[in-house]
Short mmCIF file of C-alpha atoms in Angstrom, two decimals:
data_model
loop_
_atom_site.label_atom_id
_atom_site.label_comp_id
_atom_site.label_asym_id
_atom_site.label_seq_id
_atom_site.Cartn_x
_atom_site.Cartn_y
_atom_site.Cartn_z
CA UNK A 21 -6.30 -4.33 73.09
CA UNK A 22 -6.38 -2.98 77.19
CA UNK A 23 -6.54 0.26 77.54
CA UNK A 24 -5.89 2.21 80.67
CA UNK A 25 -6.99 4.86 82.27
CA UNK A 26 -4.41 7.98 81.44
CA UNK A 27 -4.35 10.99 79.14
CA UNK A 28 -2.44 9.60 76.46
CA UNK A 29 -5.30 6.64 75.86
CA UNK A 30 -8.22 9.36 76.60
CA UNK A 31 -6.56 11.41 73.54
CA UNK A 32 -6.56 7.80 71.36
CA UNK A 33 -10.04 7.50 72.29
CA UNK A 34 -11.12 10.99 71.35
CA UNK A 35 -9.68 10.26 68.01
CA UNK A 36 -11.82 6.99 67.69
CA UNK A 37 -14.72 8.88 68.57
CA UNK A 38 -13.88 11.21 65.62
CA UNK A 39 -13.50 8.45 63.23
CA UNK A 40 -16.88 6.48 64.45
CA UNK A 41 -19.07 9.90 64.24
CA UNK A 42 -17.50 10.34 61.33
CA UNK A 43 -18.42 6.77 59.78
CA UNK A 44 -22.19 7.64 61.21
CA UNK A 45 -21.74 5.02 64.58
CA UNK A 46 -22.51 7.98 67.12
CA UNK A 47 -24.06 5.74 69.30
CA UNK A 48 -21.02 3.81 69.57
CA UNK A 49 -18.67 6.13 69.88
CA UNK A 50 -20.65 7.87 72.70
CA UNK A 51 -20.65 4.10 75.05
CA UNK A 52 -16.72 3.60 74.03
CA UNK A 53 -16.01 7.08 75.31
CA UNK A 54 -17.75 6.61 78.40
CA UNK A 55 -16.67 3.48 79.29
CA UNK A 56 -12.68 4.40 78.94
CA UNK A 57 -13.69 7.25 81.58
CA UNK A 58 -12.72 7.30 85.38
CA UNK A 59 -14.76 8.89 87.59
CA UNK A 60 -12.99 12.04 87.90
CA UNK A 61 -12.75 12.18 84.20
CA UNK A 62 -16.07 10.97 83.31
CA UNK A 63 -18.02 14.98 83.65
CA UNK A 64 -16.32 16.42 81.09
CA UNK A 65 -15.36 13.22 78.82
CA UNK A 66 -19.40 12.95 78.28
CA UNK A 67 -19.32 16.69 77.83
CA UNK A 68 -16.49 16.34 75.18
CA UNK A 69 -18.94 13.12 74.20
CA UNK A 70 -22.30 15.30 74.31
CA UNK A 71 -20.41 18.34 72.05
CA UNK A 72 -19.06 15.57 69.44
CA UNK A 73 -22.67 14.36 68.95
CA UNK A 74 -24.01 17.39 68.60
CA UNK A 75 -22.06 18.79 65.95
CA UNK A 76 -22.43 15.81 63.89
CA UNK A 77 -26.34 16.52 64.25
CA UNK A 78 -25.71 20.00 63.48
CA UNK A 79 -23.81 18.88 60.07
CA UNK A 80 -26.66 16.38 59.18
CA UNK A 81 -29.49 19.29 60.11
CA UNK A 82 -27.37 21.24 57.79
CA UNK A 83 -27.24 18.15 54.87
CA UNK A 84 -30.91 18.26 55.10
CA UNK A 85 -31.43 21.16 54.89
CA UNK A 86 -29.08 21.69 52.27
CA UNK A 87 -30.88 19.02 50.28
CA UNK A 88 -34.65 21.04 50.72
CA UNK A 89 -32.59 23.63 49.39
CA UNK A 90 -31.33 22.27 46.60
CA UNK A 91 -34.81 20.38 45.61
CA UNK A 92 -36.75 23.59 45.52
CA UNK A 93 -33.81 24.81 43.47
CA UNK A 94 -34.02 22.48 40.73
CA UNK A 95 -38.14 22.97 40.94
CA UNK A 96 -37.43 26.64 40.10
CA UNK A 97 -34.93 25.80 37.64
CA UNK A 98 -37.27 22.84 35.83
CA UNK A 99 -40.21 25.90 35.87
CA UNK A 100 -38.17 28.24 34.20
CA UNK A 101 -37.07 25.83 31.60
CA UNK A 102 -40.79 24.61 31.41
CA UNK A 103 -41.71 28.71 30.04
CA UNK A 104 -38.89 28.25 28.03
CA UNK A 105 -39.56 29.58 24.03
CA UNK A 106 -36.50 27.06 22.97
CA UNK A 107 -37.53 23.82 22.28
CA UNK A 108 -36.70 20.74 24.63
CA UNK A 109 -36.32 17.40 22.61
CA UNK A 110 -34.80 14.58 22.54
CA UNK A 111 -30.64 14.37 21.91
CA UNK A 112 -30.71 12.63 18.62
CA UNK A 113 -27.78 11.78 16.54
CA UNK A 114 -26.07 13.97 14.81
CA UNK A 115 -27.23 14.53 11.11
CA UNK A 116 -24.25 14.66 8.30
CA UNK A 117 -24.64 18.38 7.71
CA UNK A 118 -24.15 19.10 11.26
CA UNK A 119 -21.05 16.80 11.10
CA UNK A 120 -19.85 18.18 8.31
CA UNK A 121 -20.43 21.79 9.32
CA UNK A 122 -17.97 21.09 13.01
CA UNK A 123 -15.65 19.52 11.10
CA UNK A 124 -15.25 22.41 8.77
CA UNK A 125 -14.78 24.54 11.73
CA UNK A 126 -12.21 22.49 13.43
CA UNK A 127 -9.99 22.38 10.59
CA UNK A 128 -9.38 25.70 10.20
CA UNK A 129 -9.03 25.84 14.09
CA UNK A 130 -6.22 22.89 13.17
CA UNK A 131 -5.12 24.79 10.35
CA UNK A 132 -4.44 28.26 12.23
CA UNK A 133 -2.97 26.22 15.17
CA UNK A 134 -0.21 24.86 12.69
CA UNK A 135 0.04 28.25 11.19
CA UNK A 136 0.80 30.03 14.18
CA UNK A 137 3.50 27.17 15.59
CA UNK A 138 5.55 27.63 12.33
CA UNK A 139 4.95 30.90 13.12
CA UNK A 140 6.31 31.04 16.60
CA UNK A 141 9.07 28.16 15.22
CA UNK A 142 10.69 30.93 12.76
CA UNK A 143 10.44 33.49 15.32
CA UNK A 144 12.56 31.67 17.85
CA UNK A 145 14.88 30.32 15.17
CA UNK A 146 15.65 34.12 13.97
CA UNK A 147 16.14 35.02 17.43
CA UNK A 148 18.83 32.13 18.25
CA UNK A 149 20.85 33.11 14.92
CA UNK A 150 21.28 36.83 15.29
CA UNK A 151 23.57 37.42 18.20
CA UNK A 152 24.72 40.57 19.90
CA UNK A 153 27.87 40.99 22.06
CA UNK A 154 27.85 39.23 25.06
CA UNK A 155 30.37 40.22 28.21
CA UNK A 156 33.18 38.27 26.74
CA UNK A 157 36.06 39.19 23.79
CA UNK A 158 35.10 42.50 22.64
CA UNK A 159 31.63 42.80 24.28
CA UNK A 160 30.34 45.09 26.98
CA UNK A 161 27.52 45.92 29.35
CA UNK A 162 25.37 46.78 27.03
CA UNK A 163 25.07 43.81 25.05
CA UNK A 164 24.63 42.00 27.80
CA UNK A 165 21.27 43.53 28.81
CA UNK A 166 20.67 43.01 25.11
CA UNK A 167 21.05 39.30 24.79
CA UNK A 168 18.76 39.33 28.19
CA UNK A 169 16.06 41.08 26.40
CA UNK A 170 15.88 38.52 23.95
CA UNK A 171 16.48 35.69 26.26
CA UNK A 172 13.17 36.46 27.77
CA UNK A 173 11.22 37.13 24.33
CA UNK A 174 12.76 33.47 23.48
CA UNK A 175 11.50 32.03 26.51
CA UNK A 176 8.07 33.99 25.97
CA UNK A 177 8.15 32.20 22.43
CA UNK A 178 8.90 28.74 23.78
CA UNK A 179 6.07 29.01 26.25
CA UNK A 180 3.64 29.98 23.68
CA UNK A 181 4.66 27.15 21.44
CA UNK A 182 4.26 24.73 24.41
CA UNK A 183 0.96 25.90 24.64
CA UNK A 184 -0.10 25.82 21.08
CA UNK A 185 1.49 21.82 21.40
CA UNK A 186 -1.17 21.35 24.31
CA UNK A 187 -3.91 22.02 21.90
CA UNK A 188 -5.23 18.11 21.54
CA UNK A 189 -8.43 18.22 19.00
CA UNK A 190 -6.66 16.12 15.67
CA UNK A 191 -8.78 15.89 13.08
CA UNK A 192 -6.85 12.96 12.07
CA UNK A 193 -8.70 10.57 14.82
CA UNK A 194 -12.17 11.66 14.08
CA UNK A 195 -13.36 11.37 10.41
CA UNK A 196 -16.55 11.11 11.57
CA UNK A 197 -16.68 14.61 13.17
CA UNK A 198 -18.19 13.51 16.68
CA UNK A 199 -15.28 15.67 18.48
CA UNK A 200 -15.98 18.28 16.30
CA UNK A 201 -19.68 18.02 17.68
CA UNK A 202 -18.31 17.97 21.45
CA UNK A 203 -16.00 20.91 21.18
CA UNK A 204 -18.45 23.23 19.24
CA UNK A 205 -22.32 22.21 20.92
CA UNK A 206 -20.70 19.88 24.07
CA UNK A 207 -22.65 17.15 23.85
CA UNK A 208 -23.01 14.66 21.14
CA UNK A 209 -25.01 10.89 20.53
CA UNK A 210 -23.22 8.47 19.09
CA UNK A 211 -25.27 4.65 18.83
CA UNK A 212 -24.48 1.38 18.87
CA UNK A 213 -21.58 1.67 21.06
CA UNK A 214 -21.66 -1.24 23.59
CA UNK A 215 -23.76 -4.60 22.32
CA UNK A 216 -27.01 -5.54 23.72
CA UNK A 217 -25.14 -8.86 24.73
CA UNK A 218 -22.82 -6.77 26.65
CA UNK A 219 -24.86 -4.51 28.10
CA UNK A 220 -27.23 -7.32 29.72
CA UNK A 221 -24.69 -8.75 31.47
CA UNK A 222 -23.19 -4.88 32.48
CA UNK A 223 -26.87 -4.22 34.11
CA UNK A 224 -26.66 -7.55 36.30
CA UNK A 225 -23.49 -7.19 37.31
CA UNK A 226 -24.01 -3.43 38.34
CA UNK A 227 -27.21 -4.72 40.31
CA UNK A 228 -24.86 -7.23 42.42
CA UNK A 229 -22.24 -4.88 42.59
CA UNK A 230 -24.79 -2.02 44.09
CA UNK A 231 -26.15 -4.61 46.61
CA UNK A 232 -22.90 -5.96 47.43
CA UNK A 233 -21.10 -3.17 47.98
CA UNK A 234 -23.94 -1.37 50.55
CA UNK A 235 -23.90 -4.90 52.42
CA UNK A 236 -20.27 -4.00 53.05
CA UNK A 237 -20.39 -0.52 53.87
CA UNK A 238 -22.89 -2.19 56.54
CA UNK A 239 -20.69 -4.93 57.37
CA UNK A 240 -18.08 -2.48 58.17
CA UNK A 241 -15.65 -3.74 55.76
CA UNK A 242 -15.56 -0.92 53.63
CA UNK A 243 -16.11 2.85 53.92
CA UNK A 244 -18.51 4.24 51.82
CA UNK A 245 -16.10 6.40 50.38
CA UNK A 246 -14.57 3.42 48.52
CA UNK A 247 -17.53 2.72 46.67
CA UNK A 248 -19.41 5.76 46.19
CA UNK A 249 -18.23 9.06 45.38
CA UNK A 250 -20.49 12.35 45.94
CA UNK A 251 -23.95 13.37 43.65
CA UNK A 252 -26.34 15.76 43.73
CA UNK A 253 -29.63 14.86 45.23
CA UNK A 254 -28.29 10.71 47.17
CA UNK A 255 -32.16 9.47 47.61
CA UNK A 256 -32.70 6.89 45.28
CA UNK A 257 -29.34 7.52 43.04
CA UNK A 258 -25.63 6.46 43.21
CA UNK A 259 -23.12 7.19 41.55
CA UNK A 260 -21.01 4.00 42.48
CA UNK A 261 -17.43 3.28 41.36
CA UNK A 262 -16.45 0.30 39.52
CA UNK A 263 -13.34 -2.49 39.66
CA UNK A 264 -11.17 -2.82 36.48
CA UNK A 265 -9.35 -6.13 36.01
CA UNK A 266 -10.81 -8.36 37.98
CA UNK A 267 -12.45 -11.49 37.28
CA UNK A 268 -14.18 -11.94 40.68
CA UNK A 269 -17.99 -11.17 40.50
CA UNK A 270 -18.50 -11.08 37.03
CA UNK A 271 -16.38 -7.98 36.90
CA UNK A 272 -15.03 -9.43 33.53
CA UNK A 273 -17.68 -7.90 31.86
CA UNK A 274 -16.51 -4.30 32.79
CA UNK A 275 -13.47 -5.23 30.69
CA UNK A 276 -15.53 -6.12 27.91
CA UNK A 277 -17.46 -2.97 27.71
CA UNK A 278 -14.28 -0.90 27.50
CA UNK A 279 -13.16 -3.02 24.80
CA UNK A 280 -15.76 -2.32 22.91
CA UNK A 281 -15.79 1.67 23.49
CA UNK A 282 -12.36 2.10 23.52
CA UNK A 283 -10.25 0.07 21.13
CA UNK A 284 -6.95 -1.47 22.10
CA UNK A 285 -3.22 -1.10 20.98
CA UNK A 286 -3.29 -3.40 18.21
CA UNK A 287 -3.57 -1.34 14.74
CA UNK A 288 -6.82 -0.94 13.41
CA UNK A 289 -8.96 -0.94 16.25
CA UNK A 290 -10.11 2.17 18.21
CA UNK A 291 -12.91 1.24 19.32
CA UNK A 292 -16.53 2.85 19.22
CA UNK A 293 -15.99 5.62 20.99
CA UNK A 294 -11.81 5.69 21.68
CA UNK A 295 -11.35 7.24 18.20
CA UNK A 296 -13.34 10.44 19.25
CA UNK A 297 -11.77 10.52 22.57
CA UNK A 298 -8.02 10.44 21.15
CA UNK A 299 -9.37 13.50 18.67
CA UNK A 300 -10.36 15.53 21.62
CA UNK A 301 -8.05 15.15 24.43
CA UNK A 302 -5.39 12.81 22.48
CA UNK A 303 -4.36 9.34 23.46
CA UNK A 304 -2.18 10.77 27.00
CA UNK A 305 -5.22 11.60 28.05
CA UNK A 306 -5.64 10.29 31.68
CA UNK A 307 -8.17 7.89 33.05
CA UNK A 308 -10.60 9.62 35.47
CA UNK A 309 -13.75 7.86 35.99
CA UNK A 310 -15.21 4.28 36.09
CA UNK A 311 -18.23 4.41 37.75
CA UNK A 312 -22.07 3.71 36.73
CA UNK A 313 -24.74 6.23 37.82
CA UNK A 314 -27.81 4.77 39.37
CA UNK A 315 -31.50 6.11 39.47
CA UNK A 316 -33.88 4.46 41.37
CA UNK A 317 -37.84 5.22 41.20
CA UNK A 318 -38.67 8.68 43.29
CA UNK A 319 -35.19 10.26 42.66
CA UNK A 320 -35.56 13.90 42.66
CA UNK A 321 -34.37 16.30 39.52
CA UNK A 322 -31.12 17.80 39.88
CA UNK A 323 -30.05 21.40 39.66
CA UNK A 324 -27.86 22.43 36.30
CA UNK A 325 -24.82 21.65 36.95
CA UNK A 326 -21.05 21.40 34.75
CA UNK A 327 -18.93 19.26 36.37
CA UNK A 328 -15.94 21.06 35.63
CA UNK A 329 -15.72 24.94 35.09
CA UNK A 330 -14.83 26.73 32.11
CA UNK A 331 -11.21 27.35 32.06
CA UNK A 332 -11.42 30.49 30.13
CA UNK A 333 -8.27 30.64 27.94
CA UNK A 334 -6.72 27.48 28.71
CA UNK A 335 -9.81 25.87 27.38
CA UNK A 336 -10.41 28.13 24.24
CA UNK A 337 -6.39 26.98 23.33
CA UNK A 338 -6.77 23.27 24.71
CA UNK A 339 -10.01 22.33 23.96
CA UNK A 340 -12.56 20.21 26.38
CA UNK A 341 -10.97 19.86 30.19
CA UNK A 342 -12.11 16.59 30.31
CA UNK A 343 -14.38 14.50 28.35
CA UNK A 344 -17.59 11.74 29.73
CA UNK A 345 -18.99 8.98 28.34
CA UNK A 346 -22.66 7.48 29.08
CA UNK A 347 -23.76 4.49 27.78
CA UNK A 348 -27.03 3.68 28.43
CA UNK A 349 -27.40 -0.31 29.55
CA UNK A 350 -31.14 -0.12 29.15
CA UNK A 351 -33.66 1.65 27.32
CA UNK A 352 -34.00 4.98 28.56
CA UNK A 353 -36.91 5.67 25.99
CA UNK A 354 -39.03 8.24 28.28
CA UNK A 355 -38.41 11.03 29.94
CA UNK A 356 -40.06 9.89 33.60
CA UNK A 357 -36.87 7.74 33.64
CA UNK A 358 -34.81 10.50 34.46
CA UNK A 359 -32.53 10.79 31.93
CA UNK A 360 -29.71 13.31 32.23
CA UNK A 361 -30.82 16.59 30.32
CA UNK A 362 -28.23 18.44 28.26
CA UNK A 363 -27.86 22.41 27.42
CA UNK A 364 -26.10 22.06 23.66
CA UNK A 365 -23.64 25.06 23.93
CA UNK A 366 -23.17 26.41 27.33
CA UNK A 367 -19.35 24.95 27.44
CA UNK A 368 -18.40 28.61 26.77
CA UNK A 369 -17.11 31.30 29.09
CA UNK A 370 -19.74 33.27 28.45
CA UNK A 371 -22.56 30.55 29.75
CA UNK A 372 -21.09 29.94 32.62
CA UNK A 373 -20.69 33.94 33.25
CA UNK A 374 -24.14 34.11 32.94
CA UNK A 375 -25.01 30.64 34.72
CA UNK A 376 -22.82 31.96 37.62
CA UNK A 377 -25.21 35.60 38.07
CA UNK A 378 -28.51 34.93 39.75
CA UNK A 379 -29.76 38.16 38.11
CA UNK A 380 -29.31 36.95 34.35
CA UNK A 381 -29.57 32.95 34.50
CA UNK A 382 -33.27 32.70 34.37
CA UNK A 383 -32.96 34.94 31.51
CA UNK A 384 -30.40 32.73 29.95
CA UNK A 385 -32.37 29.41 30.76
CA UNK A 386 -35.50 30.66 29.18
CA UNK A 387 -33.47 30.81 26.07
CA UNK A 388 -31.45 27.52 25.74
CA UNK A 389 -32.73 24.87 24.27
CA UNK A 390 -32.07 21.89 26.04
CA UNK A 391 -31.82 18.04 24.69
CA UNK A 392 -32.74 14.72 27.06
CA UNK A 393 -30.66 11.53 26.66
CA UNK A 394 -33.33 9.68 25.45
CA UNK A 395 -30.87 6.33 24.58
CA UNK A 396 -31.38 3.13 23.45
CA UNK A 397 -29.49 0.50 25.39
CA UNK A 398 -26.13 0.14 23.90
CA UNK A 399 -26.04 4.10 22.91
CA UNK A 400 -24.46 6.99 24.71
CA UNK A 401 -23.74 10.59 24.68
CA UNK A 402 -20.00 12.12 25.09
CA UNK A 403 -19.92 15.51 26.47
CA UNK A 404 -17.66 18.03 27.70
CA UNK A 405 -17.77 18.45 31.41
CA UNK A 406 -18.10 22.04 30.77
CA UNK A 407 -21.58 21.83 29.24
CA UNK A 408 -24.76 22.44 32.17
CA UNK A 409 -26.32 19.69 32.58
CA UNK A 410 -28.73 17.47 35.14
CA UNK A 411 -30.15 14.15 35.94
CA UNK A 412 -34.01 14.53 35.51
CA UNK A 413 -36.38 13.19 38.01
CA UNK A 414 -37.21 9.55 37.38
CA UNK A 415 -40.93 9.64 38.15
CA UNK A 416 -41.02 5.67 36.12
CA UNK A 417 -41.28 2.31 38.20
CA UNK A 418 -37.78 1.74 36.75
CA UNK A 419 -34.00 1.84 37.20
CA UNK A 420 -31.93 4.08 35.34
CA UNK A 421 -28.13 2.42 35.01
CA UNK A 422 -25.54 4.46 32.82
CA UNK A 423 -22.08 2.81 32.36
CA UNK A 424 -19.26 5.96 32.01
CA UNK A 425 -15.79 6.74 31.96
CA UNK A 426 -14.04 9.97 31.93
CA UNK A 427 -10.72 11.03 31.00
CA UNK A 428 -8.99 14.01 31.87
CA UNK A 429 -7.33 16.35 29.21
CA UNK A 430 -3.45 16.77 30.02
CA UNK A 431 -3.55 20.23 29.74
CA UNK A 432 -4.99 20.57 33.04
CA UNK A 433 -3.58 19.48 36.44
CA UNK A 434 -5.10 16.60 38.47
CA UNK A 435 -7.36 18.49 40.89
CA UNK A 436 -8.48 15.61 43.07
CA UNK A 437 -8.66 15.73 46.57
CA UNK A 438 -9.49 13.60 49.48
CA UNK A 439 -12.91 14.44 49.50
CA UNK A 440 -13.68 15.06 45.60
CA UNK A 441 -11.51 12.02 44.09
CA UNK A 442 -13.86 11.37 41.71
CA UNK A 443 -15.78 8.18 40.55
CA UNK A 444 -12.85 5.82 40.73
CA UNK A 445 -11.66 3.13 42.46
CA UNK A 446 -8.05 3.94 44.57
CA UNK A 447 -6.47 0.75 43.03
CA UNK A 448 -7.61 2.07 39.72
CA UNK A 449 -7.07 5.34 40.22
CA UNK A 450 -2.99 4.45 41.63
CA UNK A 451 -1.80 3.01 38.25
CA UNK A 452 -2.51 6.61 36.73
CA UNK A 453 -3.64 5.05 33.12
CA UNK A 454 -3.69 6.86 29.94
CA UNK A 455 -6.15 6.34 27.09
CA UNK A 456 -2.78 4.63 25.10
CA UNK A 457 -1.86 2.70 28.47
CA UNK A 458 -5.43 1.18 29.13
CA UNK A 459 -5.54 0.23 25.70
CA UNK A 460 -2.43 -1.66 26.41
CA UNK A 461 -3.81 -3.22 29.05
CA UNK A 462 -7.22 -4.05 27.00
CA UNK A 463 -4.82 -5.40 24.51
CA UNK A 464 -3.09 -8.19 27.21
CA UNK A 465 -6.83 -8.77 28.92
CA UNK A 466 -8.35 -9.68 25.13
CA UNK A 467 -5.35 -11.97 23.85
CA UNK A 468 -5.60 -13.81 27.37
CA UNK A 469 -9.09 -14.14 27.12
CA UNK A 470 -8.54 -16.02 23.62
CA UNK A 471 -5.65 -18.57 24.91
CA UNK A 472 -8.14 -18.95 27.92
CA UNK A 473 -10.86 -19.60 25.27
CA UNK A 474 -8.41 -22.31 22.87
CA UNK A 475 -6.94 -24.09 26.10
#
């Protein structure tokens, strides 16, 4: 491309400069501005260059210092819990009394749900047979503003019905009670989920895919932004995106793993994990994740964090706002590993009230109990995004890799943006899959994998 020397090209270049600072090649964009200069332009285009350059070292003072800020944070935080009187332990799997026990509870939640839809159903049908006069033969003004009145107590009825309907814990896909577990503590283990031959071949491929994909970010060939979405705390951990479909690389195997957790659309199978997921946010629930955290030796502890906010009485009436899955694909048997530490119960309103008011969380911290994800490979916990949590400090001479997936209960609106899109690929991310529609597409990937395997 030539460029010449006129306003219209100096504006182009400006804008290149803002997309090179912006991609971290200030040195670059600070020679291409100059050069494109003419000498009576050239004063205040390395002004406009200077200014650019210096705002961008203003923003990564500000990242740094952010960061100090955030470590000395989590120090205070990880003291506090230290003087704790509630115990920290391990998350172990849930025992059958405590299964039993959140199952009890959640069917009479079911059970008062249904009562108040028939409820609301009778209402609206009483309301639909008893008419009044309306402005035609023999009526008048007056019944008129009648039949108005109950138009809008109708319409108030329908609209609590619809949100009754968007209540998506069902019993019926969770015999076991895990979801039970997740709406009433937050958090729950469940083991086994992924096999050991699967999960060998998961940790090599997320290896390649880690180095891979920062040779290309380095290459130019891809923004960091396609591969890596935003965590707490970047030295030493990722929290990298992964492909879903392809064959290329090994990526097979990423299909395999869901197949495992998650079931597909023949009868029968729901997979280790799909079964719970369908219970709490129902089979439309959407696909928001694929991604594998990464923590590298040295990583600093995280602050408490939920991912997602309570959403007061939407979530009381709808259950979990979304709903994550890690699966360990190594032993994470000690706690210098860094393994992400859960606080059982704080996916309430009132936790995050008291999370939110620097005067009473240390008061609240010093009396939650808190629970590490001490997995063994192939094992994961399922939590609701809701519940505080944070990556630990890996302070071990080993990597930490957890496989996960989240999906998104339809209750809520998609709140992605172009800067929080979440740990998903765009390709994956455009085909907007369900639980039900990825387990179609699990279902097409497995029975072509067998006629691959007979031919």
């Amino acid at each position: 491309m030539i460029f010449r020397h006129n306003n219209n090209n100096l504006f182009l270049a400006s804008f290149i400069i803002l997309i090179l600072v912006s991609s971290c090649h200030n040195a670059a964009a600070f020679f291409l501005l100059r050069s494109l200069a003419t000498s009576q332009q050239i004063s205040n285009t390395c002004r406009y260059a200077d200014s650019l350059l210096e705002q961008e070292a203003a923003r990564a003072l500000a990242r740094e210092q952010g960061e100090k800020d955030t470590i000395a944070r989590a120090q205070v935080e990880e003291e506090v819990l230290t003087q704790s009187t509630a115990p920290r332990e391990p998350l172990e799997a849930a025992t059958e009394e405590e299964l039993q026990t959140a199952k009890k509870a959640n069917k009479k939640f079911w059970k008062e749900r249904q009562r108040l839809l028939l409820s609301l159903g009778t209402k609206n049908k009483k309301k639909t047979s008893t008419g009044g006069g309306g402005m035609g033969f023999g009526g008048s003004a007056g019944g008129a503003k009648k039949d108005t009145k109950k138009s809008k107590d109708s319409n108030s009825n329908d609209n609590d019905t619809e949100q009754l309907k968007q209540i998506a814990f069902n019993p019926k896909f969770d015999p076991d009670g895990y979801a039970a577990i997740i709406r009433t503590e937050g958090v729950v283990r469940k083991n086994n989920v992924v096999r050991k031959e699967t999960t060998a071949k998961l940790r090599q491929f997320i290896d390649d895919e880690l180095a891979r994909a920062e040779e290309d970010i380095v290459a130019g060939k891809i923004s960091e932004q396609a591969r890596f979405a935003r965590v707490l705390l970047k030295r030493n951990r990722w929290d990298m995106s992964l492909p879903l479909g392809q064959k290329e690389g090994g990526a097979d195997i990423v299909m395999q793993a869901l197949y495992e957790m998650l079931g597909d659309s023949s009868s029968g199978n729901p997979g280790t994990v799909g079964g719970i997921i369908e219970s709490a946010l129902s089979s439309d629930a959407q696909l928001h994740e694929l991604a594998s955290l990464i923590s590298d030796p040295d990583s600093d502890r995280q602050i408490l964090h939920p991912d997602m906010a309570h959403q007061g009485d939407t979530q009381l009436r709808t259950g979990p706002p979304f709903v994550t899955c890690f699966v360990a694909v190594q032993d994470v048997d000690d706690i210098a590993m860094g393994p992400t530490e859960f606080l059982p119960g704080t996916n309430t309103e009132r936790h995050h009230e008291e999370f939110g008011d620097f005067d009473r969380r240390d008061g609240m911290l010093r009396k939650a109990p808190t629970k590490f994800a001490l997995l063994n490979e192939g094992d994961c916990s399922l939590y609701d995004t809701s519940t505080l949590h944070a990556g630990s400090a890996n302070r071990s001479t080993k990597r930490r890799r957890i496989f996960y997936c989240t999906f998104r209960s339809v209750s809520l609106g998609d709140d992605r943006t172009f800067d929080e899109p979440g740990s998903i690929r765009g390709d994956v991310l455009e085909r907007r899959l369900s639980l039900a529609g990825i387990r179609e597409v699990l279902h097409e990937w497995k029975n072509q994998k067998t006629e691959d395997s007979v031919s």
